[in-house]
XYZ file of C-alpha atoms in Angstrom:
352
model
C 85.350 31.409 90.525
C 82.272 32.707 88.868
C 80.897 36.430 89.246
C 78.080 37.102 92.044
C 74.753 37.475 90.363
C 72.708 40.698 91.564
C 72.390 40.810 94.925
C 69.333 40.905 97.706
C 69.447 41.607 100.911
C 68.024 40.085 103.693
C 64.353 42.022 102.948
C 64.436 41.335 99.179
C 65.959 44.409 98.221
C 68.132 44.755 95.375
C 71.395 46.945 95.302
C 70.731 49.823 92.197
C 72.387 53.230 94.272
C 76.125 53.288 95.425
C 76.767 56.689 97.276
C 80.347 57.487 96.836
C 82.012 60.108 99.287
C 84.562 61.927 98.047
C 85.489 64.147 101.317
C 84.557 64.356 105.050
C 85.356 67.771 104.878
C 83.236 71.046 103.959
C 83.196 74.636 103.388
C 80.153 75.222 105.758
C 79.578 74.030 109.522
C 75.569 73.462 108.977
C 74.022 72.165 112.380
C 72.267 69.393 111.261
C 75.697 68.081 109.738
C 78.769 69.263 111.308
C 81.186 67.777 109.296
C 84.473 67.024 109.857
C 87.145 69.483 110.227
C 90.078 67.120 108.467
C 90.057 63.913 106.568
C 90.181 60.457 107.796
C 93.393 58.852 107.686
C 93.811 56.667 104.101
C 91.623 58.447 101.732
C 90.938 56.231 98.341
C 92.802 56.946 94.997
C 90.965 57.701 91.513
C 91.597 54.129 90.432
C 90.171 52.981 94.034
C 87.446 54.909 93.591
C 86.853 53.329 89.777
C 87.126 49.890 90.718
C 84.689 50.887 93.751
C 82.175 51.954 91.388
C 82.725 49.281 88.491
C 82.075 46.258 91.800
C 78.492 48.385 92.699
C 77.756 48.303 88.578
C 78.420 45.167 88.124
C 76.228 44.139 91.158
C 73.191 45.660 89.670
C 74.024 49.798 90.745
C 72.743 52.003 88.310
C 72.851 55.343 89.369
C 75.821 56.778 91.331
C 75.922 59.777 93.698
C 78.807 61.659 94.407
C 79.028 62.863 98.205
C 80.365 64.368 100.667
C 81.206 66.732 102.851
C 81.329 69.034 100.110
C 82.500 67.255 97.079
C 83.392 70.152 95.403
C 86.835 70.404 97.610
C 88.084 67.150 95.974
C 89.670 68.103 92.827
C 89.735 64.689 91.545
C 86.015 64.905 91.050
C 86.148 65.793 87.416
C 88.715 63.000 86.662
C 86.340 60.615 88.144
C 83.389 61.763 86.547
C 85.705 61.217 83.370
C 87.251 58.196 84.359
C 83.187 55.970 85.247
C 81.720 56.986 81.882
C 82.928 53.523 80.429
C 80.282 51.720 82.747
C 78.004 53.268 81.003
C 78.529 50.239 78.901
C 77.972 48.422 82.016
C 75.189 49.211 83.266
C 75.553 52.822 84.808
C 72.525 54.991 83.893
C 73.295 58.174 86.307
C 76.016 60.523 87.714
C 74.321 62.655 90.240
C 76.546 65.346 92.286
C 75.031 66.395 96.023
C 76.210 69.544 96.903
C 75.840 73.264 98.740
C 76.725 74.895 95.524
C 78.964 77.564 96.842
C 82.329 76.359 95.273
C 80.566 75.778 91.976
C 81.642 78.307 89.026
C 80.703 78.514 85.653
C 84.256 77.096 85.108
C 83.688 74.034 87.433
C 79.852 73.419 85.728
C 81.179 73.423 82.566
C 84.270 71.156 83.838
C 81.990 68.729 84.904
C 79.128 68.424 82.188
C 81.637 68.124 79.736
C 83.294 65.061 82.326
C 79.818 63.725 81.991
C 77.697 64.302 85.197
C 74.260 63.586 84.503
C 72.396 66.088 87.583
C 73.366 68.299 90.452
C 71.192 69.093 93.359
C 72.434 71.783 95.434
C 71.591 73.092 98.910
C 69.991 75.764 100.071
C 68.038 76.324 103.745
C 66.911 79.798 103.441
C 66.286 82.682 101.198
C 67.383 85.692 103.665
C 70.930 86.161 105.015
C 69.839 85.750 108.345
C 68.336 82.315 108.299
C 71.404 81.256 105.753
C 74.087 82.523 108.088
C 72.145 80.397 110.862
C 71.677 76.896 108.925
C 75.379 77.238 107.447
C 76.533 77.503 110.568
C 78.208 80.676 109.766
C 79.747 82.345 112.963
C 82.006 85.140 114.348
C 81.319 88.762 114.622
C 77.800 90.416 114.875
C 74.305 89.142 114.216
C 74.848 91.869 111.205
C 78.336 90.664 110.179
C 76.668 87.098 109.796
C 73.449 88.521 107.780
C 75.845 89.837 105.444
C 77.909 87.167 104.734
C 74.471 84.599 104.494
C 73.633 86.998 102.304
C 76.729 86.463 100.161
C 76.770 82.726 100.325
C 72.867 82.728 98.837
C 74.138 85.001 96.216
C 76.581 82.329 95.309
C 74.227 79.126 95.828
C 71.468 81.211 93.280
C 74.850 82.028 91.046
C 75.364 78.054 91.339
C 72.119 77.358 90.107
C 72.400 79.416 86.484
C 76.171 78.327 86.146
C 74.827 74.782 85.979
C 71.821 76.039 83.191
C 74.415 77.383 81.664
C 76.610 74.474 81.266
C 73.903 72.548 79.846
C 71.727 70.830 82.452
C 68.149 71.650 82.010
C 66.145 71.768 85.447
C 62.981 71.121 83.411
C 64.005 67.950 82.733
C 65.207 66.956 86.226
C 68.594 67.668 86.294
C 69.125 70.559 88.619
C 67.221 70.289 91.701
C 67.263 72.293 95.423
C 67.543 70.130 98.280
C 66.455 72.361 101.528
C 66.215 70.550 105.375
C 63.469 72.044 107.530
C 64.008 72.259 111.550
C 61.101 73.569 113.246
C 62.077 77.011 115.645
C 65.295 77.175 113.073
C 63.673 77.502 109.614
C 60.517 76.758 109.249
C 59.765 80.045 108.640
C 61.693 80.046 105.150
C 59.405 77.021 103.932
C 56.961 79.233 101.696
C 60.322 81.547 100.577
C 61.981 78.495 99.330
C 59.269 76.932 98.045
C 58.271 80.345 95.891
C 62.630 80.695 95.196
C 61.817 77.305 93.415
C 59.239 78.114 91.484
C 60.438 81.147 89.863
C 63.721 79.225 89.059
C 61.987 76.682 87.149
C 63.599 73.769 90.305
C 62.319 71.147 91.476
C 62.936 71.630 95.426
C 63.122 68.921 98.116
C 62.133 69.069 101.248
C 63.985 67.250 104.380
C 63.307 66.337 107.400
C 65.482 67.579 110.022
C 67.075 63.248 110.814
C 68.888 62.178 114.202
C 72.219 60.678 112.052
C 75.343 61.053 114.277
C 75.775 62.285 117.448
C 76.381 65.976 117.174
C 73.817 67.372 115.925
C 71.091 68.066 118.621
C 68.420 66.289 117.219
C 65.062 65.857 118.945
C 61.763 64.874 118.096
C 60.157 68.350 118.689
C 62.205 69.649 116.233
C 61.090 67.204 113.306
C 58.688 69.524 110.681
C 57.040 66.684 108.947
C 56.844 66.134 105.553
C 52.694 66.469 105.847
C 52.822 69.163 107.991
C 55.385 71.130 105.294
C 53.139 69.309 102.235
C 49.976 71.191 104.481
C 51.709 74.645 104.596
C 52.517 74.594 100.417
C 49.391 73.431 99.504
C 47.430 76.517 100.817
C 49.709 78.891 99.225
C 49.895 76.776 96.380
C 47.450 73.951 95.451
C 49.695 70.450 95.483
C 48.045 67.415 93.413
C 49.902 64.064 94.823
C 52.623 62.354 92.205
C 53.581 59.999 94.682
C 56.748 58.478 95.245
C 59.165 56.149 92.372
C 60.105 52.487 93.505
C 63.172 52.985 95.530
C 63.288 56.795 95.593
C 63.629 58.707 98.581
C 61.155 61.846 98.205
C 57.225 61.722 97.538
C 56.142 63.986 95.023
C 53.818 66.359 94.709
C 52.753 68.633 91.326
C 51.659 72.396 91.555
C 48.282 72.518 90.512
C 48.574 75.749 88.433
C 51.840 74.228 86.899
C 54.972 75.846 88.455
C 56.607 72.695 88.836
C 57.116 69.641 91.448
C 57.830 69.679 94.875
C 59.375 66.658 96.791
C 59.621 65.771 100.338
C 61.907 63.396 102.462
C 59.976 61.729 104.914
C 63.085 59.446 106.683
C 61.142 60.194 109.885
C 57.093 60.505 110.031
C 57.105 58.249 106.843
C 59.893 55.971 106.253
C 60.478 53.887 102.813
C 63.034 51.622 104.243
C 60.974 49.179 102.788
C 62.780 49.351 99.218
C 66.031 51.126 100.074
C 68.108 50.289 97.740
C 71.301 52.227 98.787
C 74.948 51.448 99.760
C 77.360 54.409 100.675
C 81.125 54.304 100.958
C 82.780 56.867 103.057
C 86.068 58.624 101.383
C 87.837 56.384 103.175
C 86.813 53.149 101.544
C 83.776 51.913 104.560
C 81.078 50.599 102.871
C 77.771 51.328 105.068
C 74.685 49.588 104.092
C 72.377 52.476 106.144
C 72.740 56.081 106.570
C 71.731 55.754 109.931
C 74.582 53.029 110.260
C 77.023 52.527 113.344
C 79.261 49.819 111.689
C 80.758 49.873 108.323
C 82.649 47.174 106.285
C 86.453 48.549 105.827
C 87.095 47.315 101.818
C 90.610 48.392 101.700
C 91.723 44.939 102.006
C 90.573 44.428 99.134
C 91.606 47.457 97.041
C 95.207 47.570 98.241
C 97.894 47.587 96.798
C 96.035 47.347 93.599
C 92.324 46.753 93.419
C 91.254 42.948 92.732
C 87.589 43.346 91.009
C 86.814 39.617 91.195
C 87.272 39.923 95.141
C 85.479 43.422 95.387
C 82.286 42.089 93.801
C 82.186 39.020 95.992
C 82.724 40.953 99.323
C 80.009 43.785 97.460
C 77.601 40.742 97.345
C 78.192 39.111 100.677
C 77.525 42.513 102.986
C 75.093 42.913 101.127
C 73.080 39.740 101.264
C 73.571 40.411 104.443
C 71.714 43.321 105.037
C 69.250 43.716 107.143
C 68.576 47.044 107.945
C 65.436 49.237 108.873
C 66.447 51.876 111.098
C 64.037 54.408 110.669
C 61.386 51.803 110.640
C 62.510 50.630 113.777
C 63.285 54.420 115.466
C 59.614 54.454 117.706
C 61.194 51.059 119.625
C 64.262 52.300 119.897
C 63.626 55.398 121.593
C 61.071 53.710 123.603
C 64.532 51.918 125.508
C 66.462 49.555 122.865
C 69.728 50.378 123.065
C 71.562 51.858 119.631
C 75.142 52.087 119.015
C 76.592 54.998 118.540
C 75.937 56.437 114.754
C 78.972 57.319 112.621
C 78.184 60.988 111.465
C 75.933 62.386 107.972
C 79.559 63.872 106.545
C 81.200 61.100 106.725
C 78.722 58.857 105.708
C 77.816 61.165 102.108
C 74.448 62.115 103.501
């Protein structure tokens, strides 16, 4: 039987990003995540994993994003890294690592440039121990004990971020960048810090919205800081001329206007772009969810088990996800207005 052709979904959208999760677990406990505190049953092997990637390639994904949890705990990641770069060939234009930076050493940047990751973007929420203690979730002893160990973990996130210059990738051209959710009442107040950490680094940083994914995680309308409102609060410090945002991409861009840099923002919430998502994510486990904000996934095991069938993958790739229909965050005002929603799996296990 013949190959699938590239794929469309139900909305005309093409498949070009496969998030890959490597872990459900991770080294922090960071409210609007709460991860998992142990793997799901039947993680996937390296060659899973390969075949995985080399069915999304083949389909028409170019750029793949390596997830979590914290990916960083998987110590297969390098091998993997290592083991894709044949696509290349194929197709495969990116190898992007999401991360919160804290495991990264100068050992493990150099392990994986040399592998052949293409970017990193790491985490970071605040720019005082305090308000990194509280969006790590860091907790036990006094409010002093937890300043002091926030304050270590940003001293390892802003080692993280000259380990990877180090190693070779150049933020100027894109290819370290600092990912930072806002909550209003938790945060907010570290939006001009981060957004002045950035700048003096030479990093692009992105902005998040604070999303409702999962079930754990408190979230609430009132506690959404949207992207204009954050967007508002830069531009009088700094002057922000608009960019705008790439076909497919998830943040709209913004450039300083005295030239420190670019500033992006995720607006999943007050602004969606499910319009041109273009994104499939498999969990560590091999579930294949065509939204982040998904409550059922497509178990491929079958399919990779006992030893991956490519021919099969591809066709079962296709099928979900000529299938897809989804909108969620388009569709969040009627839902909360009384349409029921099933429950969501949660942002860890999904890859964020």
């Amino acid at each position: 039987m013949d190959r699938p052709t590239q794929p469309f979904d139900q909305l005309r959208r093409p498949l070009g990003v496969l998030r890959l999760s490597l872990t459900a677990r991770c080294n922090l406990a960071c409210p609007y995540c709460l991860p998992d505190g142990a793997e799901p049953p039947g993680l996937l092997s390296l060659e899973e994993r390969r075949a995985l990637v080399a069915a999304a390639v083949a389909l028409g994904a170019g750029s793949l994003r390596l997830t979590g949890g914290e990916p960083l705990l998987n110590p297969g990641l390098e091998a993997l890294v290592a083991a894709v770069q044949p696509l290349r060939a194929r197709g495969l234009r990116e190898i992007a690592l999401t991360s919160n930076g804290v495991l990264l050493t100068s050992e493990r940047a150099r392990a994986l440039r040399a592998a052949g990751l293409d970017r990193l973007t790491l985490s970071l929420d605040g720019v005082t121990g305090t308000a990194v203690a509280r969006m790590a979730g860091l907790s036990g002893g006094d409010a002093d004990t937890r300043r002091r160990r926030g304050e270590a973990q940003l001293e390892q996130v802003l080692a993280a971020i000259e380990h990877a210059r180090s190693a070779g990738f150049a933020a100027e051209r894109g290819q370290i960048k600092l990912n930072a959710v806002i909550q209003r009442g938790a945060n907010d107040d570290q939006l001009l810090p981060l957004a002045g950490l950035a700048r003096q680094r030479g990093l692009e940083l992105r902005l998040i919205e604070f999303m409702d994914v999962g079930n754990r995680n408190g979230w609430r309308p009132e506690a959404v800081l949207s992207a204009a409102e954050m967007v508002g609060r830069i531009n009088r410090r700094w002057p922000l001329d608009p960019v705008g945002r790439d076909p497919h991409g998830t943040a709209i861009r913004w450039r300083f206007r005295d030239g420190g840099g670019h500033l992006g923002v995720v607006a999943s919430i007050s602004a969606p772009f499910c319009g041109d998502c273009n994104r499939l994510r498999i969990t560590a486990d091999g579930i294949a969810y065509t939204c982040l904000f998904g409550s059922q996934g497509t178990d491929l095991r079958p399919w990779l088990r006992p030893s991956p069938d490519a021919e099969a993958l591809e066709r079962t790739l296709a099928r979900l996800w000529r299938q897809r229909h989804d909108r969620y965050s388009e569709e969040r005002t009627a839902l909360a207005l009384g349409d029921q929603r099933p429950a969501p799996a949660e942002m860890a296990y999904l890859g964020g």
